[in-house]
Amino acid sequence: GAVVSQHPSWVICKSGTSVKIECRSLDFQATTMFWYRQFPKQSLMLMATSNEGSKATYEQGVEKDKFLINHASLTLSTLTVTSAHPEDSSFYICSAIPTSGRASSTDTQYFGPGTRLTVL
Amino acid sequence: AQTVTQSQPEMSVQEAETVTLSCTYDTSESNYYLFWYKQPPSRQMILVIRQEAYKQQNATENRFSVNFQKAAKSFSLKISDSQLGDTAMYFCAFNNAGNNRKLIWGLGTSLAVNP
């Protein structure tokens, strides 16, 4: 249980184009999802908290107009990188917290497999 | 400030032996949750073990166990009978109970299990 998928697993795009990454909780509902960015051999950097039915909360220094987050349902959050540039190339990971279920699971983040974005 | 410190950037262990990864944290909250995640070369982040701060009993999951010392704010991970598949980056993290639930992460320990 507690499976999270991401699509696509990798994407290559040209500079100036937009890219959408989907994050889905497959066997549970998630009111809250998180988007992270990870550079090689480093820890995860939280970009934003995605809340179903409301605006995302962005971490300091993250451009909300560049990284658009939509959490339209209890199982899907999307991250759109607008006007991507080479410096946006990175590994993006989402996570989700079960809305209900065992008490121990509702405080635990379950992670997707990540999306590698390369901007040429 | 809330922080997590993993003082061992890299470690190695022989297959079938036991290894302990250290983690200390700092928070002023009284109710929180502690986690160990592993990230193998595939980069899929996998939950290894979870500990509620209000529980004195150390959590165990098969070959994985923790030594939770709340007063010392220490949360080490012991891996018994190490297997080649345990080779991964291990991250220690915690979140405060409540609506926020954002994770505070350590920098990770790279563990290599040698045959």
PDB file of C-alpha atoms in Angstrom:
ATOM      1  CA  GLY A   1       0.000   0.000   0.000  1.00  0.00           C
ATOM      2  CA  ALA A   2       0.805   3.741  -0.077  1.00  0.00           C
ATOM      3  CA  VAL A   3       2.043   3.842  -3.655  1.00  0.00           C
ATOM      4  CA  VAL A   4       2.784   7.118  -5.388  1.00  0.00           C
ATOM      5  CA  SER A   5       3.460   7.417  -9.094  1.00  0.00           C
ATOM      6  CA  GLN A   6       5.013  10.201 -11.146  1.00  0.00           C
ATOM      7  CA  HIS A   7       4.793  10.845 -14.834  1.00  0.00           C
ATOM      8  CA  PRO A   8       6.905  11.231 -16.827  1.00  0.00           C
ATOM      9  CA  SER A   9       9.921   9.536 -15.292  1.00  0.00           C
ATOM     10  CA  TRP A  10      12.171  11.648 -17.456  1.00  0.00           C
ATOM     11  CA  VAL A  11      11.700  14.505 -19.895  1.00  0.00           C
ATOM     12  CA  ILE A  12      13.932  16.522 -22.165  1.00  0.00           C
ATOM     13  CA  CYS A  13      12.700  19.862 -23.402  1.00  0.00           C
ATOM     14  CA  LYS A  14      13.932  22.960 -25.142  1.00  0.00           C
ATOM     15  CA  SER A  15      14.626  26.172 -23.296  1.00  0.00           C
ATOM     16  CA  GLY A  16      11.544  28.369 -23.081  1.00  0.00           C
ATOM     17  CA  THR A  17       8.991  25.577 -23.171  1.00  0.00           C
ATOM     18  CA  SER A  18       6.768  24.415 -20.310  1.00  0.00           C
ATOM     19  CA  VAL A  19       6.765  20.965 -18.784  1.00  0.00           C
ATOM     20  CA  LYS A  20       4.076  19.358 -16.637  1.00  0.00           C
ATOM     21  CA  ILE A  21       4.837  16.618 -14.107  1.00  0.00           C
ATOM     22  CA  GLU A  22       2.039  14.567 -12.577  1.00  0.00           C
ATOM     23  CA  CYS A  23       2.029  13.025  -9.125  1.00  0.00           C
ATOM     24  CA  ARG A  24      -0.645  10.475  -8.267  1.00  0.00           C
ATOM     25  CA  SER A  25      -1.458   8.584  -5.098  1.00  0.00           C
ATOM     26  CA  LEU A  26      -2.601   5.224  -6.436  1.00  0.00           C
ATOM     27  CA  ASP A  27      -4.164   3.499  -3.442  1.00  0.00           C
ATOM     28  CA  PHE A  28      -4.979   6.303  -1.031  1.00  0.00           C
ATOM     29  CA  GLN A  29      -6.314   9.817  -0.960  1.00  0.00           C
ATOM     30  CA  ALA A  30      -4.001  12.670  -0.174  1.00  0.00           C
ATOM     31  CA  THR A  31      -5.124  16.103   0.891  1.00  0.00           C
ATOM     32  CA  THR A  32      -1.511  17.160   1.130  1.00  0.00           C
ATOM     33  CA  MET A  33       1.299  16.519  -1.301  1.00  0.00           C
ATOM     34  CA  PHE A  34       4.801  17.940  -1.435  1.00  0.00           C
ATOM     35  CA  TRP A  35       7.138  18.815  -4.275  1.00  0.00           C
ATOM     36  CA  TYR A  36      10.882  18.531  -3.875  1.00  0.00           C
ATOM     37  CA  ARG A  37      13.925  19.179  -5.960  1.00  0.00           C
ATOM     38  CA  GLN A  38      17.084  17.151  -5.534  1.00  0.00           C
ATOM     39  CA  PHE A  39      20.536  17.868  -6.904  1.00  0.00           C
ATOM     40  CA  PRO A  40      23.056  15.037  -7.310  1.00  0.00           C
ATOM     41  CA  LYS A  41      24.410  13.666  -4.047  1.00  0.00           C
ATOM     42  CA  GLN A  42      22.368  16.141  -2.019  1.00  0.00           C
ATOM     43  CA  SER A  43      19.381  16.018   0.248  1.00  0.00           C
ATOM     44  CA  LEU A  44      15.861  16.948  -0.793  1.00  0.00           C
ATOM     45  CA  MET A  45      14.926  20.602  -1.046  1.00  0.00           C
ATOM     46  CA  LEU A  46      11.261  21.301  -0.395  1.00  0.00           C
ATOM     47  CA  MET A  47       9.760  23.539  -3.058  1.00  0.00           C
ATOM     48  CA  ALA A  48       6.120  23.706  -2.057  1.00  0.00           C
ATOM     49  CA  THR A  49       3.260  22.120  -0.178  1.00  0.00           C
ATOM     50  CA  SER A  50       0.283  21.261  -2.343  1.00  0.00           C
ATOM     51  CA  ASN A  51      -3.155  21.248  -0.711  1.00  0.00           C
ATOM     52  CA  GLU A  52      -6.212  19.851  -2.434  1.00  0.00           C
ATOM     53  CA  GLY A  53      -8.662  22.563  -3.316  1.00  0.00           C
ATOM     54  CA  SER A  54      -6.491  25.463  -2.253  1.00  0.00           C
ATOM     55  CA  LYS A  55      -3.401  27.345  -3.321  1.00  0.00           C
ATOM     56  CA  ALA A  56      -0.018  25.789  -2.828  1.00  0.00           C
ATOM     57  CA  THR A  57       2.344  27.113  -0.183  1.00  0.00           C
ATOM     58  CA  TYR A  58       5.772  27.861  -1.603  1.00  0.00           C
ATOM     59  CA  GLU A  59       9.046  27.816   0.281  1.00  0.00           C
ATOM     60  CA  GLN A  60      11.113  30.949   0.456  1.00  0.00           C
ATOM     61  CA  GLY A  61      13.049  31.559  -2.730  1.00  0.00           C
ATOM     62  CA  VAL A  62      10.834  29.401  -4.954  1.00  0.00           C
ATOM     63  CA  GLU A  63       9.190  31.340  -7.755  1.00  0.00           C
ATOM     64  CA  LYS A  64       5.504  30.488  -7.678  1.00  0.00           C
ATOM     65  CA  ASP A  65       4.915  31.901 -11.158  1.00  0.00           C
ATOM     66  CA  LYS A  66       7.584  29.634 -12.548  1.00  0.00           C
ATOM     67  CA  PHE A  67       6.630  26.469 -10.706  1.00  0.00           C
ATOM     68  CA  LEU A  68       2.857  26.208 -10.976  1.00  0.00           C
ATOM     69  CA  ILE A  69       1.192  23.669  -8.731  1.00  0.00           C
ATOM     70  CA  ASN A  70      -2.345  22.408  -9.104  1.00  0.00           C
ATOM     71  CA  HIS A  71      -3.902  19.921  -6.685  1.00  0.00           C
ATOM     72  CA  ALA A  72      -7.292  19.467  -8.263  1.00  0.00           C
ATOM     73  CA  SER A  73      -8.249  16.122  -6.737  1.00  0.00           C
ATOM     74  CA  LEU A  74      -7.439  13.977  -3.737  1.00  0.00           C
ATOM     75  CA  THR A  75      -5.183  11.759  -5.829  1.00  0.00           C
ATOM     76  CA  LEU A  76      -3.465  14.119  -8.250  1.00  0.00           C
ATOM     77  CA  SER A  77      -1.102  17.054  -7.998  1.00  0.00           C
ATOM     78  CA  THR A  78       0.724  18.568 -10.943  1.00  0.00           C
ATOM     79  CA  LEU A  79       3.855  20.678 -11.148  1.00  0.00           C
ATOM     80  CA  THR A  80       4.320  22.791 -14.266  1.00  0.00           C
ATOM     81  CA  VAL A  81       7.715  24.290 -14.909  1.00  0.00           C
ATOM     82  CA  THR A  82       6.975  27.309 -17.077  1.00  0.00           C
ATOM     83  CA  SER A  83       9.473  28.772 -19.538  1.00  0.00           C
ATOM     84  CA  ALA A  84      12.046  26.228 -18.501  1.00  0.00           C
ATOM     85  CA  HIS A  85      15.728  27.087 -18.650  1.00  0.00           C
ATOM     86  CA  PRO A  86      18.841  24.914 -18.299  1.00  0.00           C
ATOM     87  CA  GLU A  87      19.190  25.882 -14.634  1.00  0.00           C
ATOM     88  CA  ASP A  88      15.818  24.224 -14.001  1.00  0.00           C
ATOM     89  CA  SER A  89      17.311  20.870 -14.974  1.00  0.00           C
ATOM     90  CA  SER A  90      17.041  18.676 -11.916  1.00  0.00           C
ATOM     91  CA  PHE A  91      15.411  15.672 -10.304  1.00  0.00           C
ATOM     92  CA  TYR A  92      11.906  16.494  -9.088  1.00  0.00           C
ATOM     93  CA  ILE A  93      10.226  14.295  -6.498  1.00  0.00           C
ATOM     94  CA  CYS A  94       6.716  14.408  -5.088  1.00  0.00           C
ATOM     95  CA  SER A  95       5.358  12.887  -1.930  1.00  0.00           C
ATOM     96  CA  ALA A  96       1.905  12.401  -0.493  1.00  0.00           C
ATOM     97  CA  ILE A  97       0.447  11.963   2.969  1.00  0.00           C
ATOM     98  CA  PRO A  98      -2.602   9.701   3.364  1.00  0.00           C
ATOM     99  CA  THR A  99      -5.680  11.620   4.412  1.00  0.00           C
ATOM    100  CA  SER A 100      -7.069   8.709   6.393  1.00  0.00           C
ATOM    101  CA  GLY A 101      -6.201   5.196   7.393  1.00  0.00           C
ATOM    102  CA  ARG A 102      -3.941   3.916  10.119  1.00  0.00           C
ATOM    103  CA  ALA A 103      -2.992   6.705  12.485  1.00  0.00           C
ATOM    104  CA  SER A 104       0.672   6.046  11.851  1.00  0.00           C
ATOM    105  CA  SER A 105       0.324   6.590   8.124  1.00  0.00           C
ATOM    106  CA  THR A 106      -1.307  10.008   8.273  1.00  0.00           C
ATOM    107  CA  ASP A 107       1.942  11.616   9.374  1.00  0.00           C
ATOM    108  CA  THR A 108       4.157   9.810   6.910  1.00  0.00           C
ATOM    109  CA  GLN A 109       5.191  11.018   3.480  1.00  0.00           C
ATOM    110  CA  TYR A 110       5.261   8.424   0.722  1.00  0.00           C
ATOM    111  CA  PHE A 111       7.342   9.268  -2.291  1.00  0.00           C
ATOM    112  CA  GLY A 112       7.014   8.986  -6.025  1.00  0.00           C
ATOM    113  CA  PRO A 113       9.906   7.635  -8.092  1.00  0.00           C
ATOM    114  CA  GLY A 114      10.927  11.077  -9.307  1.00  0.00           C
ATOM    115  CA  THR A 115      11.157  12.862 -12.639  1.00  0.00           C
ATOM    116  CA  ARG A 116      14.428  13.809 -14.248  1.00  0.00           C
ATOM    117  CA  LEU A 117      14.074  17.070 -16.168  1.00  0.00           C
ATOM    118  CA  THR A 118      16.705  18.118 -18.652  1.00  0.00           C
ATOM    119  CA  VAL A 119      16.352  21.505 -20.323  1.00  0.00           C
ATOM    120  CA  LEU A 120      18.491  22.023 -23.408  1.00  0.00           C
TER     121      LEU A 120
ATOM    122  CA  ALA B   1      16.017  26.420  14.310  1.00  0.00           C
ATOM    123  CA  GLN B   2      15.000  22.872  13.602  1.00  0.00           C
ATOM    124  CA  THR B   3      17.846  20.804  12.249  1.00  0.00           C
ATOM    125  CA  VAL B   4      18.926  17.240  11.555  1.00  0.00           C
ATOM    126  CA  THR B   5      22.584  16.240  11.650  1.00  0.00           C
ATOM    127  CA  GLN B   6      23.983  13.096  10.121  1.00  0.00           C
ATOM    128  CA  SER B   7      27.650  13.134  11.020  1.00  0.00           C
ATOM    129  CA  GLN B   8      28.728  10.246   8.787  1.00  0.00           C
ATOM    130  CA  PRO B   9      28.716  11.246   5.094  1.00  0.00           C
ATOM    131  CA  GLU B  10      29.887   7.790   4.013  1.00  0.00           C
ATOM    132  CA  MET B  11      30.023   4.374   5.586  1.00  0.00           C
ATOM    133  CA  SER B  12      30.739   0.856   4.471  1.00  0.00           C
ATOM    134  CA  VAL B  13      29.985  -2.555   5.908  1.00  0.00           C
ATOM    135  CA  GLN B  14      30.612  -6.128   4.939  1.00  0.00           C
ATOM    136  CA  GLU B  15      27.700  -8.245   3.884  1.00  0.00           C
ATOM    137  CA  ALA B  16      25.983  -9.990   6.825  1.00  0.00           C
ATOM    138  CA  GLU B  17      27.504  -7.624   9.377  1.00  0.00           C
ATOM    139  CA  THR B  18      25.781  -4.943  11.445  1.00  0.00           C
ATOM    140  CA  VAL B  19      26.106  -1.212  10.941  1.00  0.00           C
ATOM    141  CA  THR B  20      24.740   1.789  12.816  1.00  0.00           C
ATOM    142  CA  LEU B  21      24.001   5.146  11.224  1.00  0.00           C
ATOM    143  CA  SER B  22      23.851   8.127  13.529  1.00  0.00           C
ATOM    144  CA  CYS B  23      21.376  10.999  13.544  1.00  0.00           C
ATOM    145  CA  THR B  24      20.811  13.865  15.938  1.00  0.00           C
ATOM    146  CA  TYR B  25      18.130  16.478  15.664  1.00  0.00           C
ATOM    147  CA  ASP B  26      17.015  19.665  17.300  1.00  0.00           C
ATOM    148  CA  THR B  27      13.471  20.810  17.906  1.00  0.00           C
ATOM    149  CA  SER B  28      11.628  22.634  20.649  1.00  0.00           C
ATOM    150  CA  GLU B  29       8.434  20.712  19.953  1.00  0.00           C
ATOM    151  CA  SER B  30       7.377  17.907  22.280  1.00  0.00           C
ATOM    152  CA  ASN B  31       5.333  15.898  19.821  1.00  0.00           C
ATOM    153  CA  TYR B  32       6.974  14.873  16.573  1.00  0.00           C
ATOM    154  CA  TYR B  33       7.773  11.938  14.340  1.00  0.00           C
ATOM    155  CA  LEU B  34      11.135  10.629  13.246  1.00  0.00           C
ATOM    156  CA  PHE B  35      11.906   8.774  10.050  1.00  0.00           C
ATOM    157  CA  TRP B  36      14.641   6.965   8.234  1.00  0.00           C
ATOM    158  CA  TYR B  37      14.333   6.856   4.475  1.00  0.00           C
ATOM    159  CA  LYS B  38      16.609   5.080   2.054  1.00  0.00           C
ATOM    160  CA  GLN B  39      17.325   6.167  -1.501  1.00  0.00           C
ATOM    161  CA  PRO B  40      18.981   3.451  -3.592  1.00  0.00           C
ATOM    162  CA  PRO B  41      20.619   4.177  -6.950  1.00  0.00           C
ATOM    163  CA  SER B  42      17.169   4.096  -8.560  1.00  0.00           C
ATOM    164  CA  ARG B  43      16.501   7.288  -6.554  1.00  0.00           C
ATOM    165  CA  GLN B  44      13.137   6.018  -5.301  1.00  0.00           C
ATOM    166  CA  MET B  45      12.789   7.274  -1.734  1.00  0.00           C
ATOM    167  CA  ILE B  46      11.671   4.403   0.474  1.00  0.00           C
ATOM    168  CA  LEU B  47      10.467   4.582   4.069  1.00  0.00           C
ATOM    169  CA  VAL B  48      12.629   2.356   6.246  1.00  0.00           C
ATOM    170  CA  ILE B  49      11.291   2.998   9.715  1.00  0.00           C
ATOM    171  CA  ARG B  50       9.201   5.459  11.685  1.00  0.00           C
ATOM    172  CA  GLN B  51       9.187   6.430  15.370  1.00  0.00           C
ATOM    173  CA  GLU B  52       6.669   8.474  17.330  1.00  0.00           C
ATOM    174  CA  ALA B  53       8.441  10.719  19.825  1.00  0.00           C
ATOM    175  CA  TYR B  54       5.930   9.998  22.566  1.00  0.00           C
ATOM    176  CA  LYS B  55       6.696   6.274  22.429  1.00  0.00           C
ATOM    177  CA  GLN B  56       9.618   5.089  24.516  1.00  0.00           C
ATOM    178  CA  GLN B  57       9.815   1.735  22.805  1.00  0.00           C
ATOM    179  CA  ASN B  58      12.245   1.664  19.912  1.00  0.00           C
ATOM    180  CA  ALA B  59      10.714   0.887  16.538  1.00  0.00           C
ATOM    181  CA  THR B  60      11.827  -2.195  14.626  1.00  0.00           C
ATOM    182  CA  GLU B  61      11.176  -3.383  11.083  1.00  0.00           C
ATOM    183  CA  ASN B  62      12.722  -6.756  10.373  1.00  0.00           C
ATOM    184  CA  ARG B  63      16.496  -6.162  10.128  1.00  0.00           C
ATOM    185  CA  PHE B  64      16.144  -2.454  10.833  1.00  0.00           C
ATOM    186  CA  SER B  65      15.857  -1.008  14.317  1.00  0.00           C
ATOM    187  CA  VAL B  66      16.369   2.367  15.921  1.00  0.00           C
ATOM    188  CA  ASN B  67      17.894   3.593  19.136  1.00  0.00           C
ATOM    189  CA  PHE B  68      15.766   6.564  20.093  1.00  0.00           C
ATOM    190  CA  GLN B  69      17.105   8.714  22.910  1.00  0.00           C
ATOM    191  CA  LYS B  70      14.657  11.586  23.309  1.00  0.00           C
ATOM    192  CA  ALA B  71      16.554  13.510  25.944  1.00  0.00           C
ATOM    193  CA  ALA B  72      19.710  13.401  23.857  1.00  0.00           C
ATOM    194  CA  LYS B  73      17.716  14.040  20.666  1.00  0.00           C
ATOM    195  CA  SER B  74      19.388  11.082  19.046  1.00  0.00           C
ATOM    196  CA  PHE B  75      17.832   8.658  16.557  1.00  0.00           C
ATOM    197  CA  SER B  76      20.298   6.108  15.213  1.00  0.00           C
ATOM    198  CA  LEU B  77      19.500   3.335  12.736  1.00  0.00           C
ATOM    199  CA  LYS B  78      20.898  -0.161  13.121  1.00  0.00           C
ATOM    200  CA  ILE B  79      20.946  -2.485  10.147  1.00  0.00           C
ATOM    201  CA  SER B  80      21.532  -6.111  11.030  1.00  0.00           C
ATOM    202  CA  ASP B  81      22.660  -8.844   8.649  1.00  0.00           C
ATOM    203  CA  SER B  82      23.466  -6.252   5.984  1.00  0.00           C
ATOM    204  CA  GLN B  83      22.581  -7.197   2.429  1.00  0.00           C
ATOM    205  CA  LEU B  84      23.873  -5.920  -0.883  1.00  0.00           C
ATOM    206  CA  GLY B  85      20.464  -4.388  -1.523  1.00  0.00           C
ATOM    207  CA  ASP B  86      20.916  -2.161   1.501  1.00  0.00           C
ATOM    208  CA  THR B  87      23.451  -0.127  -0.464  1.00  0.00           C
ATOM    209  CA  ALA B  88      21.829   3.305  -0.632  1.00  0.00           C
ATOM    210  CA  MET B  89      21.752   6.833   0.662  1.00  0.00           C
ATOM    211  CA  TYR B  90      20.048   6.952   4.053  1.00  0.00           C
ATOM    212  CA  PHE B  91      18.281  10.092   5.192  1.00  0.00           C
ATOM    213  CA  CYS B  92      17.125  10.893   8.709  1.00  0.00           C
ATOM    214  CA  ALA B  93      14.172  13.277   8.983  1.00  0.00           C
ATOM    215  CA  PHE B  94      11.484  14.460  11.365  1.00  0.00           C
ATOM    216  CA  ASN B  95       8.257  16.395  11.272  1.00  0.00           C
ATOM    217  CA  ASN B  96       6.201  18.044  13.934  1.00  0.00           C
ATOM    218  CA  ALA B  97       2.808  16.577  14.675  1.00  0.00           C
ATOM    219  CA  GLY B  98      -0.007  18.679  13.370  1.00  0.00           C
ATOM    220  CA  ASN B  99      -1.135  20.191  10.149  1.00  0.00           C
ATOM    221  CA  ASN B 100       2.248  21.231   8.791  1.00  0.00           C
ATOM    222  CA  ARG B 101       3.991  17.852   8.550  1.00  0.00           C
ATOM    223  CA  LYS B 102       6.872  19.240   6.529  1.00  0.00           C
ATOM    224  CA  LEU B 103       9.955  17.087   6.884  1.00  0.00           C
ATOM    225  CA  ILE B 104      13.245  18.461   8.156  1.00  0.00           C
ATOM    226  CA  TRP B 105      16.007  16.476   6.456  1.00  0.00           C
ATOM    227  CA  GLY B 106      19.549  15.503   7.248  1.00  0.00           C
ATOM    228  CA  LEU B 107      22.203  15.570   4.536  1.00  0.00           C
ATOM    229  CA  GLY B 108      22.295  11.801   4.309  1.00  0.00           C
ATOM    230  CA  THR B 109      24.737   8.960   4.826  1.00  0.00           C
ATOM    231  CA  SER B 110      25.919   6.976   1.843  1.00  0.00           C
ATOM    232  CA  LEU B 111      26.116   3.312   2.844  1.00  0.00           C
ATOM    233  CA  ALA B 112      27.979   0.760   0.781  1.00  0.00           C
ATOM    234  CA  VAL B 113      27.515  -2.920   1.563  1.00  0.00           C
ATOM    235  CA  ASN B 114      30.496  -4.889   0.307  1.00  0.00           C
ATOM    236  CA  PRO B 115      30.381  -8.560  -0.673  1.00  0.00           C
TER     237      PRO B 115
END
